[in-house]
PDB file of C-alpha atoms in Angstrom:
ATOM      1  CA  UNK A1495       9.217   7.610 -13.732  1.00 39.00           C
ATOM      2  CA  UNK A1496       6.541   7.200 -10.652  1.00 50.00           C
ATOM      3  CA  UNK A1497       4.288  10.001 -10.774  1.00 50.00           C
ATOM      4  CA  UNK A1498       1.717  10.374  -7.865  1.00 53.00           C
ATOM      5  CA  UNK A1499      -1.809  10.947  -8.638  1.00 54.00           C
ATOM      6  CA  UNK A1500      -4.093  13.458  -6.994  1.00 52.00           C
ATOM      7  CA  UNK A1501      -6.998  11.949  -4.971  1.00 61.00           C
ATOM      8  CA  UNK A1502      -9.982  13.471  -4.706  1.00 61.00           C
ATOM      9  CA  UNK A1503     -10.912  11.961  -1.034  1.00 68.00           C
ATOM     10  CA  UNK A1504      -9.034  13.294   1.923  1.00 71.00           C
ATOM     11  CA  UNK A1505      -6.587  10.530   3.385  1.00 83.00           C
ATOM     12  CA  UNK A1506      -6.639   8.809   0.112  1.00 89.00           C
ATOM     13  CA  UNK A1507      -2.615   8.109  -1.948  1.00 93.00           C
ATOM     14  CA  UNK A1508      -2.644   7.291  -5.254  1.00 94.00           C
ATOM     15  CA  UNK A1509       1.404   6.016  -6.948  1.00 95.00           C
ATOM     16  CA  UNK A1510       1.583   4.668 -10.806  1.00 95.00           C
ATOM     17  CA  UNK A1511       3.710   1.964 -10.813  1.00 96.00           C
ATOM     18  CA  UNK A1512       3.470   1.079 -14.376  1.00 94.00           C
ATOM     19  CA  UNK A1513       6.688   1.341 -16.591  1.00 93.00           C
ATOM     20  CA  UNK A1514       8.458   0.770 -13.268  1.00 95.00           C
ATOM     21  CA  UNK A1515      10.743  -1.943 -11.978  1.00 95.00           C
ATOM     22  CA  UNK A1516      11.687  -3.639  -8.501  1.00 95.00           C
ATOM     23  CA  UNK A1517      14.245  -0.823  -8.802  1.00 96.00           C
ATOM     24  CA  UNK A1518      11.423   1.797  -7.536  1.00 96.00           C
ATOM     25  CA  UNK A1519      10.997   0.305  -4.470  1.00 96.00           C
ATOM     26  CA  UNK A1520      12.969   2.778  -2.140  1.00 97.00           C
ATOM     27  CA  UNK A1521      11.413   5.636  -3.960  1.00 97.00           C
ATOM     28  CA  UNK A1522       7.817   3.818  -3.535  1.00 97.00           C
ATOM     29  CA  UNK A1523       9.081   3.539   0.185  1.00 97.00           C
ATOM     30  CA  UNK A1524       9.864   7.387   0.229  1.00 97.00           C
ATOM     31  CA  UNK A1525       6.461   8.009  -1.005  1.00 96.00           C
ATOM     32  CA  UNK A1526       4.455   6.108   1.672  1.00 96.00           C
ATOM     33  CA  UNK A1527       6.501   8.016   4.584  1.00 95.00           C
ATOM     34  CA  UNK A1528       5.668  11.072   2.865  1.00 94.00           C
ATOM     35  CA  UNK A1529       1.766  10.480   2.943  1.00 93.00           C
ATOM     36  CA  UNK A1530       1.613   8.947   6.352  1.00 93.00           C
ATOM     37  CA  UNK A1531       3.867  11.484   8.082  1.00 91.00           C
ATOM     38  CA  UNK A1532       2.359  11.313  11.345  1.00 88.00           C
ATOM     39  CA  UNK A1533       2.198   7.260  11.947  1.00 91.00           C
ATOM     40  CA  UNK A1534       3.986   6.347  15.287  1.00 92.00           C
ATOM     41  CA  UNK A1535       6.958   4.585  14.285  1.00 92.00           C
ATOM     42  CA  UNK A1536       5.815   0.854  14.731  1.00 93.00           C
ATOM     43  CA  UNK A1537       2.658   1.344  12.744  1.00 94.00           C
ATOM     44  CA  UNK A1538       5.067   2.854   9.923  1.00 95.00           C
ATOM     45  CA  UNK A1539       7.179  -0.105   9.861  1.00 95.00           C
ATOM     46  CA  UNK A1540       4.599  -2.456   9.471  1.00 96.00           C
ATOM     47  CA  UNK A1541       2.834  -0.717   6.492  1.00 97.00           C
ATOM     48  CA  UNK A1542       6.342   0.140   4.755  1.00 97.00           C
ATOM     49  CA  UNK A1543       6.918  -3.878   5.336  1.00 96.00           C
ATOM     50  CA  UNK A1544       3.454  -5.046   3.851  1.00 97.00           C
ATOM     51  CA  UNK A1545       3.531  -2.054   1.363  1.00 97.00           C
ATOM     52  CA  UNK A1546       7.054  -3.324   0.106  1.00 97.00           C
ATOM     53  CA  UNK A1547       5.909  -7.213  -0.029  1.00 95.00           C
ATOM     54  CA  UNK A1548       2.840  -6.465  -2.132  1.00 96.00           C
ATOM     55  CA  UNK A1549       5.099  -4.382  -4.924  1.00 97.00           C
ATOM     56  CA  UNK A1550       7.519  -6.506  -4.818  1.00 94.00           C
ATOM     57  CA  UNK A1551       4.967  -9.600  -5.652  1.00 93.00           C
ATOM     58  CA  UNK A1552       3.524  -7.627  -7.793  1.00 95.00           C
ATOM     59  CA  UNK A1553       6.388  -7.392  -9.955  1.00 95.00           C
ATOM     60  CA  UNK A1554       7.922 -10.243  -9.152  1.00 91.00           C
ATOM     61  CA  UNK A1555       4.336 -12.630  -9.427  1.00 90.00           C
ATOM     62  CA  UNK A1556       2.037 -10.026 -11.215  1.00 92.00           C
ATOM     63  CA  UNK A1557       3.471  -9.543 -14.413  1.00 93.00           C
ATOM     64  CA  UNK A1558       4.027  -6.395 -13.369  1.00 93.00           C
ATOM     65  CA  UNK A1559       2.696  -3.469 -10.742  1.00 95.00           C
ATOM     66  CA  UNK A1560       0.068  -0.457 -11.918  1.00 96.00           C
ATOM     67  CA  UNK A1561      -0.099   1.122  -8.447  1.00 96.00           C
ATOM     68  CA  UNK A1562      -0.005   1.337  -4.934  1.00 97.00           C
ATOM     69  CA  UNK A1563      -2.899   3.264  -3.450  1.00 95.00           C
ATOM     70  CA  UNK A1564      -2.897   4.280   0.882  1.00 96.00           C
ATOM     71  CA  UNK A1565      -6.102   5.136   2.389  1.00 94.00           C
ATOM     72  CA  UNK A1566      -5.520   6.430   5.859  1.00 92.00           C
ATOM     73  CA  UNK A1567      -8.278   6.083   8.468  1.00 87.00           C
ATOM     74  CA  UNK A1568      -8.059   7.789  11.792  1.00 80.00           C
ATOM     75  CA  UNK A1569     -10.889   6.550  14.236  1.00 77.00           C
ATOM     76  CA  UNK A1570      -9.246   3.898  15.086  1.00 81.00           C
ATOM     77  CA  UNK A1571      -6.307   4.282  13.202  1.00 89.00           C
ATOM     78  CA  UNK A1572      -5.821   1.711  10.152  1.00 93.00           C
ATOM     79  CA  UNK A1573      -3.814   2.325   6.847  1.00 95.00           C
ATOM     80  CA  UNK A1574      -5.464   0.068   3.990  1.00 96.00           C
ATOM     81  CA  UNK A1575      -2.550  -0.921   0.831  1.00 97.00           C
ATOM     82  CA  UNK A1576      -3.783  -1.854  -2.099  1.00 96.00           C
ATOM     83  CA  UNK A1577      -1.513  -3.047  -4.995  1.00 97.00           C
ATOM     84  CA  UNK A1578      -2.725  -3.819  -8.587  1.00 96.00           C
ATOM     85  CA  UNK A1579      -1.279  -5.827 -11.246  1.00 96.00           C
ATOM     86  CA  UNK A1580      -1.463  -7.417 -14.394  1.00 94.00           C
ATOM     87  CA  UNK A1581      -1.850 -11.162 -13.575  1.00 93.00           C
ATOM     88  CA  UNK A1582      -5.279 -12.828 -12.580  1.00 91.00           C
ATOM     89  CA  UNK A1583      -3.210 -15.339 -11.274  1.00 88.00           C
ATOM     90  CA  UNK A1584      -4.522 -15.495  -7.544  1.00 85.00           C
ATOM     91  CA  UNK A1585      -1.053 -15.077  -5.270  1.00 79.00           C
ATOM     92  CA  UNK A1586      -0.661 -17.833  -2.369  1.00 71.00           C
ATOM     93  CA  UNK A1587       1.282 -18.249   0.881  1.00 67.00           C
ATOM     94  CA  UNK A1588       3.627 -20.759   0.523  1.00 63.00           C
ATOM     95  CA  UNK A1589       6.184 -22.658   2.572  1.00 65.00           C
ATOM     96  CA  UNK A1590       9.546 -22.060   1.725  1.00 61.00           C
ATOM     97  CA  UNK A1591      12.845 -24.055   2.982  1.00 59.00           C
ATOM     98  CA  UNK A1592      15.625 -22.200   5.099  1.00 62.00           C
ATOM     99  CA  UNK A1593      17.924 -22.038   2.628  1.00 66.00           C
ATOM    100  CA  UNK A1594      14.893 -20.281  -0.035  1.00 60.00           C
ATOM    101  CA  UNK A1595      15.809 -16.565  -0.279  1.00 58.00           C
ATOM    102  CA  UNK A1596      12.383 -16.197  -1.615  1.00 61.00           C
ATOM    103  CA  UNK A1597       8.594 -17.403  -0.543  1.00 59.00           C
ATOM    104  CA  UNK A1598       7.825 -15.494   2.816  1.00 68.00           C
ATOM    105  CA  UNK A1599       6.525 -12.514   1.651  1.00 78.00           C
ATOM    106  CA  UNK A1600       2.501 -13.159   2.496  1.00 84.00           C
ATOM    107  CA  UNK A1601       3.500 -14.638   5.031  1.00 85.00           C
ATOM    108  CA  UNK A1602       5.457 -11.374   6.086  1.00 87.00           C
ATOM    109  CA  UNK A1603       1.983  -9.547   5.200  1.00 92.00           C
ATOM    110  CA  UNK A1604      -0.219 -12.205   7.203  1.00 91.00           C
ATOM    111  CA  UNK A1605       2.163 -11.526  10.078  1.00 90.00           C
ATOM    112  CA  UNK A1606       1.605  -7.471  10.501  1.00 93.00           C
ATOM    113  CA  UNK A1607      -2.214  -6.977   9.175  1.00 94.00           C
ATOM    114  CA  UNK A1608      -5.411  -7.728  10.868  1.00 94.00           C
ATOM    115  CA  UNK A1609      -6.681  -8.546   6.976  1.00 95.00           C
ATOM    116  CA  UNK A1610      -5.479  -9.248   3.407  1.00 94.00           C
ATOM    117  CA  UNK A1611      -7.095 -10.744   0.703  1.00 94.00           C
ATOM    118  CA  UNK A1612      -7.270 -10.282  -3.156  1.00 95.00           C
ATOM    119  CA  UNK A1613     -10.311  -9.243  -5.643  1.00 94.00           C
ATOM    120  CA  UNK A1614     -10.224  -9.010  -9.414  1.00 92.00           C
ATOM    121  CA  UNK A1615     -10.205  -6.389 -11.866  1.00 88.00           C
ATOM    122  CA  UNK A1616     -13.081  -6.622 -13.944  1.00 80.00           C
ATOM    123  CA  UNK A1617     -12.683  -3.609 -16.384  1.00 80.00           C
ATOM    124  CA  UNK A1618      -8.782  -3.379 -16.440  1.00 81.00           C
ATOM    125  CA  UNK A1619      -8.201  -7.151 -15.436  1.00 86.00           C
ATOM    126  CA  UNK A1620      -5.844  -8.269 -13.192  1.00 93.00           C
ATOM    127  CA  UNK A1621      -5.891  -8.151  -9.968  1.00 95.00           C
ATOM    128  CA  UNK A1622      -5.849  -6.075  -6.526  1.00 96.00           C
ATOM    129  CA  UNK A1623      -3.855  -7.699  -3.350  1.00 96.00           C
ATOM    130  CA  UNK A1624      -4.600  -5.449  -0.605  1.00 96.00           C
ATOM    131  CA  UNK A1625      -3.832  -5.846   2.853  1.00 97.00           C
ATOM    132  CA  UNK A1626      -5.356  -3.721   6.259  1.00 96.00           C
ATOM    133  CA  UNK A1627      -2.996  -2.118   9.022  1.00 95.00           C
ATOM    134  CA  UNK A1628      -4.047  -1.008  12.526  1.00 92.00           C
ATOM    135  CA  UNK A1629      -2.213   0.703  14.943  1.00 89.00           C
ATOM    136  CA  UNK A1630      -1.327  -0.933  18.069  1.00 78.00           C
ATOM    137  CA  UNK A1631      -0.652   2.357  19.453  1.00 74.00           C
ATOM    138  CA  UNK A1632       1.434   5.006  19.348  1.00 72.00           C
ATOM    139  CA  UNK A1633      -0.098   6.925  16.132  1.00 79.00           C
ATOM    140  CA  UNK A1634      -1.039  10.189  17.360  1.00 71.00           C
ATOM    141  CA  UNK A1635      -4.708  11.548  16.562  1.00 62.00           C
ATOM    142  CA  UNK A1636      -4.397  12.773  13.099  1.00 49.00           C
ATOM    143  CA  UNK A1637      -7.403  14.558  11.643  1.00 43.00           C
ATOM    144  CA  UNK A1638      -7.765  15.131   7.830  1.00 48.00           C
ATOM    145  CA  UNK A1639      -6.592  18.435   6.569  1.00 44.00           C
ATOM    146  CA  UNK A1640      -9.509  20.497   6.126  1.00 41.00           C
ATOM    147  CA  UNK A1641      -8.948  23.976   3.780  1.00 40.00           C
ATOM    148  CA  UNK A1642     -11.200  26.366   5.740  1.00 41.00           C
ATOM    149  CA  UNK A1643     -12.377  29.544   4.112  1.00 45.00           C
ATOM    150  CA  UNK A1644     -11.143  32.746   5.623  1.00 46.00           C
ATOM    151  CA  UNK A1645     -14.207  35.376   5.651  1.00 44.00           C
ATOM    152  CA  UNK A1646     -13.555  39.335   4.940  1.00 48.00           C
ATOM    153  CA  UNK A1647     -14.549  41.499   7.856  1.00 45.00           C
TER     154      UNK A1647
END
């Protein structure tokens, strides 16, 4: 069961992974459109692609995936993934031949962020594999949803 966490910082997606399988990836896919409704349509592709990659390592690499968390920034407009497993074992890039079905996914990341990289765990252990998305355009300004209190007159 993926349950969704509530984040106390505005722009800021939290999705437990654990007890999951590759099988949640369409319904971790459904998630990230839901939080980043108002990404223009390239910018959602290529954080869907690089979100889907690092879950799919995750399990596939990492022993295992604990979550996925989105942060959205909107001046200039950037989505940040970060994925967390259960391996310290430090993913790589690798070359794969052309009749591999496997072995292009951080390559696939490398391809659509301006960043990626990977830090350890220290209290939980494991690792995070994170990866940062700009927009190249067409995102429209999106400012975080502010509650504002409605005064009695």
């Amino acid at each position: 069961m993926i349950s969704i966490a509530e984040h106390p910082v505005p722009g800021t997606w939290v999705l437990d992974l654990r007890a999951t399988t590759p099988r949640a990836l369409p319904d971790m896919r459904a998630w990230v459109v839901r939080c980043l409704p108002d990404l223009g349509e390239k910018h959602l592709d290529d954080v869907l692609l690089a979100a889907t990659e690092l879950v799919a390592n995750a399990y596939v690499h990492g022993g295992g995936a604990r979550h996925i968390q989105l942060w959205r920034g909107v001046t200039p407009c950037a989505v940040r993934i970060e994925v967390a497993d259960v391996s310290v074992e430090q993913p790589r890039a690798r070359c794969s031949q052309i009749e591999d079905p496997r072995g292009r996914g951080l390559l696939v990341v490398d391809g659509v962020a301006v960043q990626w990289g990977v830090r350890r765990e220290s209290v939980r252990g494991g690792k995070i594999v994170w990866a940062h998305i700009r927009c190249g355009g067409g995102c429209p300004e999106a400012l975080p949803r502010v509650r504002t209190r409605r005064s009695r007159s």
